[in-house]
Amino acid sequence: MKREQIGTSQLFILMVAFQIGSSLIFPLGLKSGQNAWLAALLGMFFGILVVFVFLRLFSHFQRDSLIQIILGLLGRGLGVPLCLTYIVYFTYEASRVVRDFSELLAATILVDTPQSVIIVCFIAVIIYTLRGGIEVFGRMAEMVFPFVMIVMGITWFTVYASGAFKIRHLTPIMFSGSANIWREAFPDLTVLPYGELIVFIMLWPFLGGKGKLSKISLAAVLTGGLLLTINILAMLAVLGPELYGILKYPLLASVRMVSIGDFLERIDAVVILLMVAGGFFKIGVYVYGAALGTAHLFKLKSPCDVMVPLGAIIAPFSLVMAENSGIHSKIGLGFDVKYVHLTLQIIIPSLLLLLSFLKLKKDGKEQTGQEGPLRDNNGNMENGDKGQAEGEP
């Protein structure tokens, strides 16, 4: 399998784009009312703890993806079913995000376009980009996403300058107590989006210079968390907690209220395109994680071999996974959070980390700062001295 590398800036941008990808679309922390931004801030700190578990697990197997780590710790008997579970999970999450953005486009700027056409075109562009490799995908994020952030910053500055931003909508702070804030922060605002970063264990082996991985990843979590918090704070200040809680797309409603001198109006089309850009990278990371995991599990030459079949699964599944957007949201924010995300993002990685500590201790290795068994991209064992002599991939 061809060895590729991504730079630290590319990884940082991909992780930030992944976090805010679909999180900008929907209202978060609804039960907290005007304190939703506090719940988001608290969720970010829980998210840092979750990502620390991922980083700690990866530190024992610095050349292995999540699939290879599972196989190395559990063997093929127990490992293969769990690996298949994660591959299906990444594919399922890609389908959910595709559905989110297809509904957004169909309800806003592509009203007369069939949703199936939007989905097929969206998936086709993503797979075409990914077939160039993770390096190409990383360079694309490096070029596009900074522009997205600049335009988003200008947009919110415009909202503030228009006079739509009202501080009174944010008060009183913690009037109803902290119970709702804690319930929203964990698990809802922890697993979405920070727990979803588990898919990056599939990408971390491609980083050139892994000594900076922890700093880059934690900085990305802080950046993404602060951006989400600021976004929620701004939407609450513009709409108020009542409107924020009942609107399906509160960000669009917020920017539609902008009017400066009857000249600068209706900038929501630009915001939609920015939101779609974030969704593009989130879906792409999930698709690549599923494709790479399949390649590692079945020892294929390249993840590109399964990307088209994955696209052929994701496109129709995203259409039939729920009868309507209401059921789709209820499943994603209810059943998935309580049972799917908590299990696959927190419980199983924590157990794998514990198992890796026990295995290292049993093998007589130090518990910190040492790699576990090295494997190549096909999951085969490599000689440790040889791997060290060759350096990082």
Short mmCIF file of C-alpha atoms in Angstrom, two decimals:
data_model
loop_
_atom_site.label_atom_id
_atom_site.label_comp_id
_atom_site.label_asym_id
_atom_site.label_seq_id
_atom_site.Cartn_x
_atom_site.Cartn_y
_atom_site.Cartn_z
CA MET A 1 0.00 0.00 0.00
CA LYS A 2 1.35 3.42 -0.95
CA ARG A 3 2.67 5.46 1.98
CA GLU A 4 1.27 8.97 2.15
CA GLN A 5 1.82 11.88 4.51
CA ILE A 6 -0.18 14.86 5.68
CA GLY A 7 1.30 17.92 7.34
CA THR A 8 0.48 19.27 10.77
CA SER A 9 -1.42 22.25 9.37
CA GLN A 10 -3.48 19.96 7.13
CA LEU A 11 -4.38 17.69 10.05
CA PHE A 12 -5.30 20.68 12.20
CA ILE A 13 -7.59 22.14 9.53
CA LEU A 14 -9.20 18.77 8.80
CA MET A 15 -9.97 18.23 12.50
CA VAL A 16 -11.44 21.71 12.92
CA ALA A 17 -13.49 21.41 9.72
CA PHE A 18 -14.72 17.98 10.84
CA GLN A 19 -15.93 19.29 14.20
CA ILE A 20 -17.87 22.24 12.88
CA GLY A 21 -18.97 20.53 9.66
CA SER A 22 -22.56 19.60 10.48
CA SER A 23 -22.60 21.19 13.95
CA LEU A 24 -23.29 24.59 12.40
CA ILE A 25 -26.56 23.44 10.86
CA PHE A 26 -28.65 22.47 13.85
CA PRO A 27 -29.37 24.11 17.22
CA LEU A 28 -27.32 22.52 19.99
CA GLY A 29 -27.98 22.53 23.72
CA LEU A 30 -31.71 23.23 23.37
CA LYS A 31 -32.63 22.19 26.91
CA SER A 32 -30.24 24.79 28.32
CA GLY A 33 -32.11 27.71 26.77
CA GLN A 34 -30.04 30.89 26.76
CA ASN A 35 -27.27 28.93 28.52
CA ALA A 36 -26.68 26.65 25.52
CA TRP A 37 -23.33 28.33 24.93
CA LEU A 38 -22.25 27.35 28.45
CA ALA A 39 -23.25 23.74 27.76
CA ALA A 40 -21.20 23.86 24.56
CA LEU A 41 -18.20 25.20 26.46
CA LEU A 42 -18.49 22.49 29.10
CA GLY A 43 -18.94 19.87 26.39
CA MET A 44 -15.66 21.01 24.87
CA PHE A 45 -13.78 20.21 28.10
CA PHE A 46 -15.37 16.76 28.24
CA GLY A 47 -14.40 16.40 24.59
CA ILE A 48 -10.76 17.12 25.44
CA LEU A 49 -10.82 14.20 27.89
CA VAL A 50 -12.30 11.90 25.24
CA VAL A 51 -9.71 12.92 22.64
CA PHE A 52 -6.98 12.41 25.25
CA VAL A 53 -8.10 8.76 25.50
CA PHE A 54 -7.78 8.45 21.69
CA LEU A 55 -4.31 10.02 21.76
CA ARG A 56 -3.17 7.80 24.62
CA LEU A 57 -4.36 4.68 22.82
CA PHE A 58 -2.68 5.74 19.59
CA SER A 59 0.59 6.52 21.41
CA HIS A 60 1.09 2.78 22.00
CA PHE A 61 0.67 1.96 18.30
CA GLN A 62 1.97 4.99 16.44
CA ARG A 63 2.07 3.39 13.00
CA ASP A 64 -1.30 1.65 13.26
CA SER A 65 -4.81 2.71 12.40
CA LEU A 66 -7.75 1.96 14.69
CA ILE A 67 -8.47 -1.26 12.77
CA GLN A 68 -4.88 -2.45 13.13
CA ILE A 69 -4.87 -1.54 16.83
CA ILE A 70 -8.00 -3.62 17.43
CA LEU A 71 -6.56 -6.60 15.56
CA GLY A 72 -3.28 -6.30 17.46
CA LEU A 73 -4.99 -6.22 20.85
CA LEU A 74 -7.86 -8.67 20.33
CA GLY A 75 -6.65 -10.93 17.54
CA ARG A 76 -8.77 -11.80 14.53
CA GLY A 77 -11.32 -13.85 16.46
CA LEU A 78 -12.66 -10.94 18.51
CA GLY A 79 -11.07 -8.18 16.47
CA VAL A 80 -12.71 -8.79 13.09
CA PRO A 81 -16.32 -8.34 14.33
CA LEU A 82 -15.35 -5.15 16.17
CA CYS A 83 -13.46 -3.85 13.13
CA LEU A 84 -16.48 -4.51 10.94
CA THR A 85 -18.60 -2.64 13.49
CA TYR A 86 -16.40 0.45 13.21
CA ILE A 87 -16.34 0.29 9.41
CA VAL A 88 -20.14 0.11 9.35
CA TYR A 89 -20.25 2.93 11.92
CA PHE A 90 -18.10 5.25 9.78
CA THR A 91 -20.24 4.43 6.74
CA TYR A 92 -23.43 5.05 8.70
CA GLU A 93 -22.18 8.40 9.98
CA ALA A 94 -21.18 9.45 6.47
CA SER A 95 -24.72 8.62 5.32
CA ARG A 96 -26.24 10.68 8.13
CA VAL A 97 -24.17 13.75 7.31
CA VAL A 98 -24.96 13.38 3.61
CA ARG A 99 -28.65 13.31 4.50
CA ASP A 100 -28.27 16.42 6.69
CA PHE A 101 -26.70 18.48 3.93
CA SER A 102 -28.93 17.20 1.15
CA GLU A 103 -31.97 18.29 3.18
CA LEU A 104 -30.38 21.66 3.82
CA LEU A 105 -29.74 22.25 0.11
CA ALA A 106 -33.13 20.90 -0.95
CA ALA A 107 -34.89 23.22 1.51
CA THR A 108 -32.94 26.36 0.65
CA ILE A 109 -31.12 26.99 -2.64
CA LEU A 110 -31.95 23.82 -4.64
CA VAL A 111 -35.65 23.68 -3.93
CA ASP A 112 -36.72 22.13 -7.24
CA THR A 113 -33.85 19.64 -7.42
CA PRO A 114 -34.60 16.03 -6.39
CA GLN A 115 -32.80 15.09 -3.21
CA SER A 116 -31.41 11.97 -4.86
CA VAL A 117 -29.63 14.09 -7.47
CA ILE A 118 -28.08 16.28 -4.77
CA ILE A 119 -26.84 13.24 -2.86
CA VAL A 120 -25.35 11.49 -5.90
CA CYS A 121 -23.52 14.63 -7.03
CA PHE A 122 -22.25 15.32 -3.52
CA ILE A 123 -20.91 11.79 -3.07
CA ALA A 124 -19.39 11.71 -6.56
CA VAL A 125 -17.35 14.86 -5.95
CA ILE A 126 -16.13 13.61 -2.56
CA ILE A 127 -15.04 10.21 -3.89
CA TYR A 128 -13.37 11.80 -6.90
CA THR A 129 -11.30 13.95 -4.52
CA LEU A 130 -10.49 11.09 -2.14
CA ARG A 131 -9.25 8.85 -4.93
CA GLY A 132 -6.35 11.27 -5.28
CA GLY A 133 -5.26 10.21 -1.79
CA ILE A 134 -5.35 11.66 1.69
CA GLU A 135 -2.54 14.08 0.75
CA VAL A 136 -4.68 15.65 -1.95
CA PHE A 137 -7.65 15.82 0.40
CA GLY A 138 -5.50 17.47 3.06
CA ARG A 139 -4.13 20.05 0.63
CA MET A 140 -7.65 20.87 -0.51
CA ALA A 141 -8.70 21.48 3.09
CA GLU A 142 -5.63 23.65 3.61
CA MET A 143 -6.61 25.83 0.65
CA VAL A 144 -10.37 26.02 1.11
CA PHE A 145 -11.12 26.07 4.82
CA PRO A 146 -9.16 29.18 5.85
CA PHE A 147 -11.25 31.09 3.29
CA VAL A 148 -14.37 29.58 4.87
CA MET A 149 -13.32 30.83 8.30
CA ILE A 150 -12.55 34.32 7.00
CA VAL A 151 -15.95 34.62 5.32
CA MET A 152 -17.67 33.26 8.44
CA GLY A 153 -15.91 35.85 10.58
CA ILE A 154 -16.95 38.64 8.20
CA THR A 155 -20.52 37.31 8.28
CA TRP A 156 -20.78 37.46 12.06
CA PHE A 157 -19.15 40.88 12.14
CA THR A 158 -21.83 42.00 9.67
CA VAL A 159 -24.54 40.53 11.91
CA TYR A 160 -23.15 42.45 14.88
CA ALA A 161 -22.82 45.69 12.89
CA SER A 162 -26.41 45.44 11.68
CA GLY A 163 -27.75 45.78 15.23
CA ALA A 164 -29.41 42.33 15.25
CA PHE A 165 -27.10 41.20 18.07
CA LYS A 166 -28.89 41.74 21.42
CA ILE A 167 -27.16 40.91 24.71
CA ARG A 168 -30.48 40.79 26.59
CA HIS A 169 -31.29 37.50 24.86
CA LEU A 170 -28.46 35.88 26.82
CA THR A 171 -29.77 36.77 30.26
CA PRO A 172 -30.41 35.65 32.92
CA ILE A 173 -27.40 33.35 33.04
CA MET A 174 -27.98 30.01 34.82
CA PHE A 175 -31.42 31.16 35.95
CA SER A 176 -32.78 27.59 35.95
CA GLY A 177 -29.71 26.06 37.60
CA SER A 178 -26.85 24.01 36.22
CA ALA A 179 -28.58 20.61 35.90
CA ASN A 180 -29.73 21.16 32.30
CA ILE A 181 -26.32 22.49 31.33
CA TRP A 182 -24.58 19.38 32.64
CA ARG A 183 -27.11 17.06 30.95
CA GLU A 184 -26.60 18.81 27.61
CA ALA A 185 -22.82 18.88 27.97
CA PHE A 186 -22.62 15.12 28.55
CA PRO A 187 -23.27 13.08 26.58
CA ASP A 188 -24.90 15.14 23.81
CA LEU A 189 -22.32 17.89 23.29
CA THR A 190 -19.44 15.54 24.08
CA VAL A 191 -20.08 12.77 21.59
CA LEU A 192 -21.21 15.29 18.99
CA PRO A 193 -18.78 16.40 17.69
CA TYR A 194 -15.74 15.53 19.85
CA GLY A 195 -16.31 11.80 20.23
CA GLU A 196 -16.69 11.57 16.46
CA LEU A 197 -12.98 12.39 16.21
CA ILE A 198 -12.32 8.69 16.82
CA VAL A 199 -12.27 8.35 13.03
CA PHE A 200 -9.03 10.36 13.02
CA ILE A 201 -7.21 7.39 14.55
CA MET A 202 -7.48 6.11 10.98
CA LEU A 203 -5.65 9.21 9.70
CA TRP A 204 -3.09 9.88 12.43
CA PRO A 205 -0.58 7.30 11.09
CA PHE A 206 -0.22 9.48 7.98
CA LEU A 207 1.02 12.47 9.97
CA GLY A 208 4.64 13.35 9.31
CA GLY A 209 6.26 14.17 12.64
CA LYS A 210 4.07 12.48 15.24
CA GLY A 211 5.77 14.31 18.10
CA LYS A 212 3.40 17.19 17.47
CA LEU A 213 0.25 15.07 17.26
CA SER A 214 -1.02 15.71 20.78
CA LYS A 215 -0.50 19.48 20.54
CA ILE A 216 -2.13 19.68 17.11
CA SER A 217 -5.11 17.53 18.10
CA LEU A 218 -5.82 19.33 21.39
CA ALA A 219 -5.38 22.71 19.69
CA ALA A 220 -7.88 21.61 17.03
CA VAL A 221 -10.39 20.55 19.71
CA LEU A 222 -10.02 23.88 21.49
CA THR A 223 -10.35 25.84 18.25
CA GLY A 224 -13.37 23.89 17.05
CA GLY A 225 -15.00 24.07 20.47
CA LEU A 226 -14.53 27.81 20.76
CA LEU A 227 -15.87 28.38 17.25
CA LEU A 228 -18.98 26.32 18.04
CA THR A 229 -19.45 28.15 21.34
CA ILE A 230 -19.14 31.56 19.68
CA ASN A 231 -21.55 30.47 16.95
CA ILE A 232 -24.18 29.33 19.47
CA LEU A 233 -23.66 32.50 21.52
CA ALA A 234 -24.20 34.67 18.45
CA MET A 235 -27.32 32.80 17.32
CA LEU A 236 -28.84 33.08 20.79
CA ALA A 237 -28.08 36.80 20.91
CA VAL A 238 -29.76 37.36 17.53
CA LEU A 239 -32.76 35.04 17.82
CA GLY A 240 -33.33 34.63 21.53
CA PRO A 241 -33.70 31.21 23.21
CA GLU A 242 -37.33 30.74 22.11
CA LEU A 243 -36.70 31.06 18.37
CA TYR A 244 -33.37 29.28 18.67
CA GLY A 245 -35.15 26.26 20.12
CA ILE A 246 -37.85 25.90 17.46
CA LEU A 247 -36.07 26.77 14.22
CA LYS A 248 -34.55 23.93 12.22
CA TYR A 249 -31.75 26.08 10.77
CA PRO A 250 -31.13 28.88 13.30
CA LEU A 251 -27.87 30.01 11.66
CA LEU A 252 -29.68 30.79 8.41
CA ALA A 253 -32.44 32.58 10.27
CA SER A 254 -29.84 34.68 12.06
CA VAL A 255 -28.02 35.87 8.96
CA ARG A 256 -31.32 36.55 7.16
CA MET A 257 -32.02 39.21 9.77
CA VAL A 258 -29.02 41.21 8.59
CA SER A 259 -29.88 44.49 6.92
CA ILE A 260 -27.40 47.33 6.65
CA GLY A 261 -28.78 50.42 4.96
CA ASP A 262 -31.18 48.33 2.84
CA PHE A 263 -28.11 47.46 0.82
CA LEU A 264 -26.43 44.43 2.38
CA GLU A 265 -29.11 41.76 2.75
CA ARG A 266 -29.80 38.08 2.09
CA ILE A 267 -26.30 36.79 2.69
CA ASP A 268 -27.67 33.38 3.68
CA ALA A 269 -26.72 31.85 0.31
CA VAL A 270 -23.05 32.49 1.11
CA VAL A 271 -23.47 30.92 4.55
CA ILE A 272 -25.09 27.82 3.03
CA LEU A 273 -22.11 27.33 0.74
CA LEU A 274 -19.76 27.70 3.70
CA MET A 275 -21.73 25.12 5.68
CA VAL A 276 -21.64 22.71 2.74
CA ALA A 277 -17.85 23.13 2.55
CA GLY A 278 -17.57 22.00 6.17
CA GLY A 279 -19.85 19.05 5.49
CA PHE A 280 -17.74 18.08 2.47
CA PHE A 281 -14.67 17.52 4.63
CA LYS A 282 -16.59 15.74 7.39
CA ILE A 283 -18.14 13.28 4.96
CA GLY A 284 -14.80 12.83 3.23
CA VAL A 285 -13.02 11.89 6.47
CA TYR A 286 -15.71 9.34 7.31
CA VAL A 287 -15.61 7.82 3.81
CA TYR A 288 -11.82 7.61 3.85
CA GLY A 289 -11.86 6.08 7.35
CA ALA A 290 -14.32 3.39 6.22
CA ALA A 291 -12.37 2.70 3.01
CA LEU A 292 -9.00 2.53 4.76
CA GLY A 293 -10.42 0.31 7.48
CA THR A 294 -11.79 -2.07 4.87
CA ALA A 295 -8.42 -2.13 3.09
CA HIS A 296 -6.58 -2.91 6.34
CA LEU A 297 -9.03 -5.58 7.44
CA PHE A 298 -9.12 -7.45 4.12
CA LYS A 299 -5.51 -6.62 3.12
CA LEU A 300 -6.37 -4.74 -0.05
CA LYS A 301 -3.75 -2.84 -2.03
CA SER A 302 -5.45 0.54 -1.72
CA PRO A 303 -8.51 2.11 -0.03
CA CYS A 304 -9.42 3.49 -3.46
CA ASP A 305 -10.51 -0.03 -4.41
CA VAL A 306 -13.58 0.22 -2.17
CA MET A 307 -14.47 3.91 -2.38
CA VAL A 308 -16.87 3.59 -5.31
CA PRO A 309 -18.70 0.63 -3.69
CA LEU A 310 -18.90 2.63 -0.45
CA GLY A 311 -20.40 5.56 -2.37
CA ALA A 312 -22.90 3.17 -3.92
CA ILE A 313 -23.95 2.15 -0.39
CA ILE A 314 -23.95 5.60 1.21
CA ALA A 315 -26.03 7.37 -1.46
CA PRO A 316 -29.16 5.16 -1.35
CA PHE A 317 -28.87 4.47 2.37
CA SER A 318 -28.88 8.18 3.19
CA LEU A 319 -32.21 8.44 1.38
CA VAL A 320 -33.97 5.50 3.04
CA MET A 321 -32.48 5.67 6.55
CA ALA A 322 -35.43 7.76 7.81
CA GLU A 323 -38.88 8.61 6.48
CA ASN A 324 -38.50 12.33 7.12
CA SER A 325 -36.18 14.88 8.68
CA GLY A 326 -38.01 14.75 12.04
CA ILE A 327 -37.42 11.02 12.47
CA HIS A 328 -33.89 11.43 11.14
CA SER A 329 -33.05 14.02 13.81
CA LYS A 330 -34.79 12.06 16.56
CA ILE A 331 -32.71 8.96 15.81
CA GLY A 332 -29.47 10.92 15.57
CA LEU A 333 -29.93 12.94 18.76
CA GLY A 334 -31.69 10.21 20.75
CA PHE A 335 -30.92 6.55 20.09
CA ASP A 336 -27.53 7.14 18.47
CA VAL A 337 -26.24 9.37 21.27
CA LYS A 338 -27.33 7.08 24.11
CA TYR A 339 -26.38 3.72 22.64
CA VAL A 340 -24.23 3.94 19.49
CA HIS A 341 -21.97 6.92 20.12
CA LEU A 342 -21.38 6.31 23.83
CA THR A 343 -20.43 2.69 23.16
CA LEU A 344 -18.18 3.17 20.14
CA GLN A 345 -16.68 6.54 21.04
CA ILE A 346 -16.11 6.25 24.79
CA ILE A 347 -16.68 2.80 26.30
CA ILE A 348 -14.84 0.62 23.76
CA PRO A 349 -11.86 2.99 23.25
CA SER A 350 -11.46 3.22 27.05
CA LEU A 351 -11.46 -0.60 27.30
CA LEU A 352 -8.95 -0.82 24.45
CA LEU A 353 -6.71 1.67 26.23
CA LEU A 354 -6.90 -0.36 29.45
CA LEU A 355 -6.10 -3.53 27.51
CA SER A 356 -3.11 -1.87 25.86
CA PHE A 357 -1.73 -0.82 29.26
CA LEU A 358 -2.10 -4.38 30.55
CA LYS A 359 -0.47 -5.80 27.45
CA LEU A 360 2.48 -3.43 27.68
CA LYS A 361 2.90 -4.23 31.34
CA LYS A 362 2.78 -7.93 30.61
CA ASP A 363 5.40 -7.57 27.90
CA GLY A 364 7.66 -5.73 30.33
CA LYS A 365 7.47 -2.41 28.46
CA GLU A 366 7.21 1.04 29.94
CA GLN A 367 3.66 2.37 30.13
CA THR A 368 4.57 5.76 28.66
CA GLY A 369 6.46 6.98 25.62
CA GLN A 370 6.87 3.57 23.96
CA GLU A 371 5.31 2.10 20.89
CA GLY A 372 3.58 -1.23 20.79
CA PRO A 373 3.93 -3.80 18.00
CA LEU A 374 4.53 -2.25 14.61
CA ARG A 375 2.54 -3.28 11.59
CA ASP A 376 2.54 -2.15 8.01
CA ASN A 377 -0.55 -0.81 6.24
CA ASN A 378 -1.70 -4.35 5.51
CA GLY A 379 -1.68 -5.24 9.20
CA ASN A 380 1.47 -7.44 9.02
CA MET A 381 3.95 -7.43 11.89
CA GLU A 382 7.19 -5.57 11.32
CA ASN A 383 10.51 -5.76 13.10
CA GLY A 384 10.65 -2.96 15.67
CA ASP A 385 14.31 -2.09 15.04
CA LYS A 386 13.72 -2.00 11.32
CA GLY A 387 10.72 0.29 11.79
CA GLN A 388 12.76 2.66 13.93
CA ALA A 389 15.62 2.68 11.45
CA GLU A 390 13.30 3.58 8.63
CA GLY A 391 11.82 6.49 10.59
CA GLU A 392 8.25 7.74 10.50
CA PRO A 393 6.10 7.06 7.42
#
